[in-house]
Short mmCIF file of C-alpha atoms in Angstrom, two decimals:
data_model
loop_
_atom_site.label_atom_id
_atom_site.label_comp_id
_atom_site.label_asym_id
_atom_site.label_seq_id
_atom_site.Cartn_x
_atom_site.Cartn_y
_atom_site.Cartn_z
CA MET A 30 94.70 94.94 97.44
CA LEU A 31 95.19 97.09 100.53
CA LEU A 32 93.13 100.26 100.15
CA ASP A 33 90.38 99.35 97.68
CA SER A 34 89.26 95.72 97.48
CA THR A 35 86.83 96.46 94.63
CA SER A 36 89.42 97.91 92.26
CA THR A 37 91.51 96.01 89.74
CA ALA A 38 93.44 99.13 88.71
CA PRO A 39 96.81 98.10 90.21
CA SER A 40 96.82 94.83 88.23
CA PRO A 41 98.83 96.29 85.31
CA TRP A 42 101.54 97.22 87.80
CA ILE A 43 102.01 93.74 89.28
CA PRO A 44 105.09 93.11 87.10
CA PHE A 45 106.46 96.45 88.31
CA LEU A 46 106.00 95.39 91.94
CA GLU A 47 107.78 92.13 91.14
CA SER A 48 110.65 94.22 89.77
CA VAL A 49 110.72 96.17 93.04
CA ALA A 50 111.16 92.93 94.97
CA ALA A 51 114.02 91.91 92.70
CA ALA A 52 115.71 95.32 93.01
CA ALA A 53 115.44 95.68 96.80
CA GLY A 54 118.70 97.01 98.20
CA ASP A 55 119.99 98.11 94.78
CA VAL A 56 119.66 101.92 94.76
CA PRO A 57 120.51 102.49 91.06
CA ALA A 58 117.98 99.83 90.04
CA LEU A 59 115.34 101.32 92.32
CA LEU A 60 115.99 104.81 90.93
CA ALA A 61 115.52 103.45 87.42
CA LEU A 62 112.18 102.01 88.55
CA ALA A 63 111.31 105.36 90.13
CA ALA A 64 111.91 107.12 86.81
CA LYS A 65 109.64 104.60 85.10
CA ALA A 66 106.96 104.99 87.77
CA GLY A 67 107.06 108.77 87.33
CA GLN A 68 106.02 108.30 83.72
CA THR A 69 103.30 105.70 84.28
CA TRP A 70 101.84 105.92 87.81
CA PRO A 71 98.88 108.19 88.60
CA ARG A 72 99.44 111.57 90.23
CA PRO A 73 97.51 112.67 93.33
CA GLY A 74 94.35 114.64 92.81
CA GLU A 75 93.85 113.52 89.22
CA GLY A 76 91.20 110.86 89.76
CA GLN A 77 93.28 107.84 90.78
CA THR A 78 94.79 108.85 94.09
CA VAL A 79 93.69 105.57 95.66
CA VAL A 80 95.66 103.68 93.00
CA LEU A 81 98.76 105.77 93.64
CA TRP A 82 98.56 105.18 97.38
CA GLU A 83 97.82 101.50 96.78
CA LEU A 84 101.01 101.23 94.76
CA LEU A 85 103.08 103.13 97.32
CA ALA A 86 101.74 100.97 100.16
CA SER A 87 102.29 97.80 98.15
CA THR A 88 105.87 98.83 97.39
CA ALA A 89 106.55 99.48 101.08
CA ALA A 90 104.99 96.13 102.02
CA ILE A 91 107.62 94.54 99.78
CA ASP A 92 110.55 96.69 100.93
CA VAL A 93 110.27 99.87 103.00
CA ALA A 94 113.47 101.35 101.60
CA ALA A 95 112.21 100.87 98.04
CA ALA A 96 109.18 103.02 98.84
CA ARG A 97 111.52 105.57 100.40
CA VAL A 98 113.31 105.78 97.02
CA LEU A 99 110.20 105.93 94.82
CA GLU A 100 107.98 108.28 96.84
CA PRO A 101 110.12 111.47 96.64
CA HIS A 102 110.59 111.08 92.88
CA LEU A 103 106.86 110.69 92.36
CA ASP A 104 106.19 113.66 94.65
CA ALA A 105 108.61 115.81 92.64
CA ILE A 106 106.94 114.87 89.35
CA ALA A 107 103.55 115.78 90.87
CA ILE A 108 104.92 119.11 92.11
CA LEU A 109 106.21 119.98 88.65
CA ALA A 110 102.80 119.18 87.17
CA GLN A 111 101.05 121.28 89.82
CA ALA A 112 103.44 124.18 89.19
CA ALA A 113 102.64 124.28 85.48
CA GLY A 114 99.57 126.44 86.03
CA GLU A 115 101.60 128.85 88.16
CA PHE A 116 104.46 129.18 85.73
CA PRO A 117 104.99 131.93 83.14
CA ALA A 118 103.91 130.58 79.75
CA ASP A 119 106.95 132.04 78.01
CA LYS A 120 109.45 130.06 80.11
CA PRO A 121 110.06 126.30 79.93
CA LEU A 122 109.17 124.28 83.01
CA PRO A 123 111.15 121.07 83.59
CA ASP A 124 108.92 118.00 83.25
CA GLY A 125 111.26 115.51 84.90
CA THR A 126 111.35 113.20 81.89
CA GLY A 127 114.40 110.95 81.98
CA ASN A 128 115.72 112.38 85.26
CA THR A 129 115.62 111.14 88.83
CA TRP A 130 114.35 113.63 91.38
CA GLY A 131 114.29 114.28 95.09
CA VAL A 132 112.31 116.72 97.22
CA PHE A 133 114.36 118.60 99.79
CA ALA A 134 112.32 120.87 102.06
CA ALA A 135 113.75 120.26 105.54
CA GLU A 136 115.30 122.98 107.68
CA ALA A 137 117.88 122.66 110.46
CA PRO A 138 119.87 124.98 112.72
CA GLY A 139 123.10 126.10 111.09
CA ALA A 140 121.98 125.26 107.56
CA ARG A 141 120.25 127.85 105.40
CA LEU A 142 119.65 127.94 101.66
CA GLU A 143 118.90 131.31 100.07
CA ALA A 144 117.58 132.20 96.62
CA ARG A 145 118.80 135.47 95.16
CA SER A 146 117.34 137.18 92.12
CA THR A 147 120.06 138.38 89.74
CA ASP A 148 120.33 139.58 86.17
CA ALA A 149 121.27 136.02 85.29
CA GLY A 150 118.16 134.60 86.98
CA THR A 151 117.67 132.96 90.37
CA LEU A 152 120.81 131.62 92.04
CA LEU A 153 120.89 129.36 95.11
CA GLY A 154 123.51 129.77 97.80
CA GLY A 155 124.02 128.07 101.14
CA SER A 156 123.32 124.63 102.55
CA LYS A 157 120.34 122.28 102.66
CA PRO A 158 120.14 119.48 105.26
CA TRP A 159 118.49 116.05 105.06
CA CYS A 160 118.96 115.56 101.32
CA SER A 161 118.43 111.83 100.84
CA LEU A 162 120.39 110.19 98.01
CA ALA A 163 121.42 113.60 96.68
CA ALA A 164 124.65 112.27 95.18
CA HIS A 165 122.67 109.68 93.20
CA LEU A 166 119.98 112.01 91.83
CA ASP A 167 119.87 114.23 88.75
CA CYS A 168 117.57 116.99 90.02
CA ALA A 169 115.55 118.13 92.99
CA VAL A 170 112.62 120.26 94.01
CA ILE A 171 114.13 122.27 96.84
CA THR A 172 112.88 125.02 99.12
CA ALA A 173 114.91 128.14 99.83
CA HIS A 174 114.52 131.47 101.60
CA THR A 175 113.68 134.28 99.19
CA ASP A 176 114.51 137.99 98.92
CA ASP A 177 111.07 138.95 100.24
CA GLY A 178 111.54 137.04 103.50
CA GLY A 179 109.45 134.01 102.56
CA ARG A 180 110.20 130.54 101.23
CA ALA A 181 109.68 129.18 97.75
CA ALA A 182 110.30 125.99 95.80
CA PHE A 183 112.78 125.68 92.96
CA ALA A 184 113.82 123.05 90.45
CA VAL A 185 117.60 122.60 90.51
CA ASP A 186 120.16 120.48 88.66
CA LEU A 187 122.11 118.50 91.24
CA ARG A 188 124.79 117.71 88.62
CA HIS A 189 125.76 121.37 88.39
CA PRO A 190 129.49 121.82 89.12
CA ARG A 191 128.81 124.25 91.97
CA VAL A 192 126.68 121.70 93.85
CA GLU A 193 128.60 119.78 96.52
CA CYS A 194 127.05 116.76 98.22
CA GLU A 195 128.62 115.96 101.57
CA GLU A 196 129.39 112.34 102.36
CA PRO A 197 126.76 111.72 105.06
CA ALA A 198 127.85 110.44 108.46
CA TRP A 199 124.96 107.97 108.21
CA ILE A 200 125.13 105.51 111.11
CA ALA A 201 121.46 104.47 111.03
CA ARG A 202 120.65 100.77 111.11
CA GLY A 203 117.39 101.46 109.28
CA LEU A 204 117.27 102.72 105.68
CA ARG A 205 121.02 102.06 105.47
CA GLU A 206 121.04 102.30 101.67
CA ILE A 207 119.38 105.75 101.74
CA PRO A 208 121.77 108.14 103.50
CA SER A 209 120.66 111.71 104.09
CA GLY A 210 123.24 114.49 104.23
CA THR A 211 123.83 118.17 103.62
CA VAL A 212 124.18 119.64 100.14
CA HIS A 213 126.01 122.92 99.52
CA PHE A 214 125.13 125.35 96.71
CA ASP A 215 127.36 128.12 95.40
CA ARG A 216 125.44 130.42 93.02
CA VAL A 217 123.61 127.51 91.40
CA PRO A 218 120.93 128.42 88.81
CA ALA A 219 117.40 127.36 89.76
CA THR A 220 113.90 127.57 88.30
CA LEU A 221 111.20 129.07 90.52
CA LEU A 222 108.11 126.88 90.91
CA GLY A 223 105.02 128.92 91.65
CA GLY A 224 105.95 131.83 93.89
CA THR A 225 106.77 132.65 97.49
CA GLY A 226 104.56 130.54 99.76
CA TRP A 227 103.13 128.46 96.91
CA TYR A 228 104.90 125.21 97.82
CA HIS A 229 103.43 124.96 101.32
CA SER A 230 100.00 126.46 100.56
CA ARG A 231 99.01 124.27 97.58
CA PRO A 232 96.70 121.27 98.27
CA GLY A 233 99.38 119.01 96.82
CA PHE A 234 101.59 119.66 99.86
CA ALA A 235 99.02 117.89 102.04
CA TRP A 236 98.47 115.19 99.43
CA GLY A 237 102.19 114.43 99.36
CA GLY A 238 102.32 114.16 103.14
CA MET A 239 99.49 111.65 103.05
CA GLY A 240 101.30 109.67 100.34
CA VAL A 241 104.20 109.25 102.74
CA ALA A 242 101.73 107.91 105.32
CA ALA A 243 100.61 105.33 102.75
CA CYS A 244 104.22 104.15 102.60
CA TRP A 245 104.44 103.90 106.39
CA LEU A 246 101.26 101.87 106.51
CA GLY A 247 102.39 99.57 103.72
CA GLY A 248 105.55 98.85 105.69
CA ALA A 249 103.42 97.89 108.70
CA VAL A 250 101.40 95.56 106.48
CA GLY A 251 104.65 93.85 105.51
CA ALA A 252 105.55 93.41 109.19
CA ALA A 253 102.09 92.02 109.93
CA ARG A 254 102.45 89.54 107.08
CA ASP A 255 105.75 88.41 108.58
CA PHE A 256 103.95 87.90 111.91
CA ARG A 257 101.13 85.88 110.37
CA ALA A 258 103.57 83.79 108.31
CA GLY A 259 105.57 83.03 111.43
CA LEU A 260 102.47 81.85 113.30
CA LEU A 261 101.42 79.68 110.36
CA ALA A 262 104.90 78.17 110.13
CA GLY A 263 104.84 77.41 113.84
CA ALA A 264 101.43 75.79 113.58
CA GLY A 265 102.68 73.70 110.66
CA ALA A 266 105.47 72.46 112.90
CA GLY A 267 103.04 71.58 115.69
CA ARG A 268 103.30 74.81 117.70
CA GLU A 269 99.81 76.28 117.66
CA PRO A 270 99.68 80.01 118.57
CA ASP A 271 98.48 80.73 122.07
CA GLN A 272 95.78 83.21 123.02
CA VAL A 273 98.29 86.03 123.52
CA ALA A 274 99.67 85.62 120.00
CA LEU A 275 96.18 85.38 118.51
CA ALA A 276 95.06 88.47 120.40
CA ALA A 277 98.08 90.38 119.07
CA LEU A 278 97.31 89.24 115.52
CA GLY A 279 93.68 90.26 115.92
CA GLU A 280 94.62 93.71 117.21
CA THR A 281 97.11 94.07 114.37
CA ASP A 282 94.37 93.23 111.88
CA ARG A 283 91.86 95.76 113.15
CA THR A 284 94.51 98.46 113.58
CA LEU A 285 95.70 98.10 110.00
CA THR A 286 92.22 97.71 108.54
CA ALA A 287 90.94 100.89 110.18
CA ALA A 288 93.93 102.92 108.96
CA LEU A 289 93.71 101.49 105.44
CA GLN A 290 90.02 102.34 105.22
CA TYR A 291 90.74 105.88 106.41
CA LEU A 292 93.34 106.31 103.68
CA ALA A 293 90.97 104.94 101.03
CA ARG A 294 88.16 107.32 102.07
CA THR A 295 90.54 110.26 102.04
CA ALA A 296 91.88 109.38 98.58
CA ALA A 297 88.31 109.32 97.28
CA ALA A 298 87.61 112.70 98.89
CA ILE A 299 90.71 114.19 97.24
CA ASP A 300 89.54 113.05 93.83
CA ASP A 301 85.92 114.16 94.17
CA GLY A 302 87.00 117.57 95.51
CA SER A 303 85.29 117.23 98.88
CA LEU A 304 88.41 117.05 101.06
CA GLY A 305 88.71 120.18 103.14
CA GLY A 306 85.52 121.53 101.59
CA GLY A 307 83.58 121.94 104.83
CA ALA A 308 83.22 125.23 106.63
CA GLY A 309 86.49 126.08 108.37
CA GLN A 310 88.14 122.81 107.30
CA SER A 311 91.47 122.60 105.49
CA THR A 312 93.27 119.95 103.52
CA TRP A 313 96.29 120.28 105.79
CA SER A 314 94.36 119.49 108.97
CA GLU A 315 93.19 116.26 107.35
CA ALA A 316 96.76 115.48 106.35
CA GLN A 317 97.80 115.89 109.99
CA ARG A 318 95.00 113.54 111.08
CA ILE A 319 95.98 110.95 108.48
CA ARG A 320 99.66 111.13 109.30
CA GLY A 321 99.10 111.00 113.06
CA THR A 322 96.59 108.14 112.82
CA VAL A 323 98.83 106.12 110.54
CA ALA A 324 101.95 106.81 112.60
CA ALA A 325 100.17 105.60 115.75
CA ALA A 326 98.96 102.49 113.91
CA VAL A 327 102.46 101.75 112.67
CA GLU A 328 104.00 102.21 116.11
CA ARG A 329 101.41 99.87 117.59
CA VAL A 330 101.97 97.23 114.93
CA LEU A 331 105.75 97.46 115.40
CA HIS A 332 105.21 96.86 119.13
CA LEU A 333 102.75 94.01 118.69
CA VAL A 334 104.80 92.20 116.07
CA GLY A 335 108.16 92.81 117.70
CA SER A 336 107.11 91.79 121.20
CA ASN A 337 105.32 88.66 120.02
CA ARG A 338 107.94 87.42 117.57
CA GLY A 339 110.72 88.00 120.06
CA PRO A 340 114.47 88.40 119.45
CA GLY A 341 115.06 85.39 117.21
CA PRO A 342 113.78 86.82 113.90
CA LEU A 343 115.42 90.18 114.63
CA ALA A 344 118.72 88.38 115.03
CA PHE A 345 118.51 85.81 112.23
CA ASP A 346 115.79 86.78 109.71
CA GLU A 347 117.46 89.45 107.57
CA PRO A 348 114.40 90.65 105.56
CA TYR A 349 112.29 90.92 108.70
CA ALA A 350 115.01 92.65 110.73
CA LYS A 351 115.59 95.10 107.86
CA ARG A 352 111.88 95.83 107.53
CA MET A 353 111.49 96.56 111.23
CA ALA A 354 114.56 98.83 111.35
CA ASP A 355 113.65 100.65 108.12
CA LEU A 356 110.08 101.28 109.22
CA ALA A 357 111.03 102.44 112.72
CA LEU A 358 113.22 105.15 111.20
CA TYR A 359 110.91 106.10 108.33
CA VAL A 360 107.87 106.68 110.57
CA ARG A 361 109.90 109.14 112.63
CA GLN A 362 109.23 111.64 109.86
CA HIS A 363 106.08 112.12 111.91
CA HIS A 364 106.99 114.37 114.83
CA GLY A 365 104.66 112.80 117.37
CA ALA A 366 103.26 115.16 119.97
CA ARG A 367 104.62 118.22 118.14
CA ASP A 368 102.55 117.37 115.06
CA ASP A 369 99.56 116.72 117.32
CA ALA A 370 100.09 120.14 118.89
CA HIS A 371 99.98 121.68 115.41
CA LEU A 372 96.72 119.82 114.75
CA GLY A 373 95.45 120.98 118.14
CA ARG A 374 96.00 124.62 117.16
CA LEU A 375 94.00 124.06 113.98
CA THR A 376 91.27 122.28 115.94
CA LEU A 377 91.09 125.15 118.44
CA LYS A 378 90.35 127.48 115.54
CA GLY A 379 87.50 125.23 114.40
CA ASP A 380 89.41 123.44 111.62
CA CYS A 381 87.86 120.07 112.42
CA PRO A 382 84.90 117.96 111.25
CA TRP A 383 83.19 117.65 114.65
#
């Protein structure tokens, strides 16, 4: 147990986590597990957020890339559920059953996706960058620019014949099995989810961002376990850890424990409705705090573990080297000082608990 030592809720999913370990590196197998998780795992904000984040963190502790496959699918299923209350009752809303989903909301210079209202319904045209595993997925929740000058989310069939997935020029050494590339749309039908601005303004947007942080932190737990196992193996061979190694392990422990406890408290606040409930406080400011705190913890653990274990395991221990490379890339979804500057603007306006 990582986030909640008093709970036995994740126990039914232990066989699932064992399946994750067996499927590591096998994208089709991991996507099949993602589809299963979308039907059985809790959704954020529905009373078991701590269990969801526990499972995401535990998956990442096993294999960071596996969490990178599962998390977007689970986020998409949650978005569809959240959109149900915003959707016209006389139109069917996709429920994701039986399909694998991604969430594509990134923007980049030179790539723009537009949604146009026509007599035939909403049609998507243009390009969307950073679409991870798009060629392997059935569907996606995707954001596009709308006729009224805003942005909205849509459900789209990635198997449509007018969807073209570029072959990504993916040279990354981390998350090598999860390439991200550009997808092109040519008058592709799409289903509006909510309305203009709904995707970014709903509480679930912040919840999803914090779920990603749970994955980052779980990956750091995996690296810390590698560190501890290496010290124990050395001691078993007569090489007791010195004070420097023990100090690094102690700092790793308190860094991870503090971040895990923060996540657990926040999950509880989501479920009891108190998150962002104070005067002038928002759910998104807390998401920025969580993500920044976890990203800093992960960066510190990567430094402590990497510098103390040295080059040998990076060169010859494939699971460890993969974990370190995967996590270093994944945590870069946090934008460092730029995200802190965003939080600073919110804090300046009084959106803070102090």
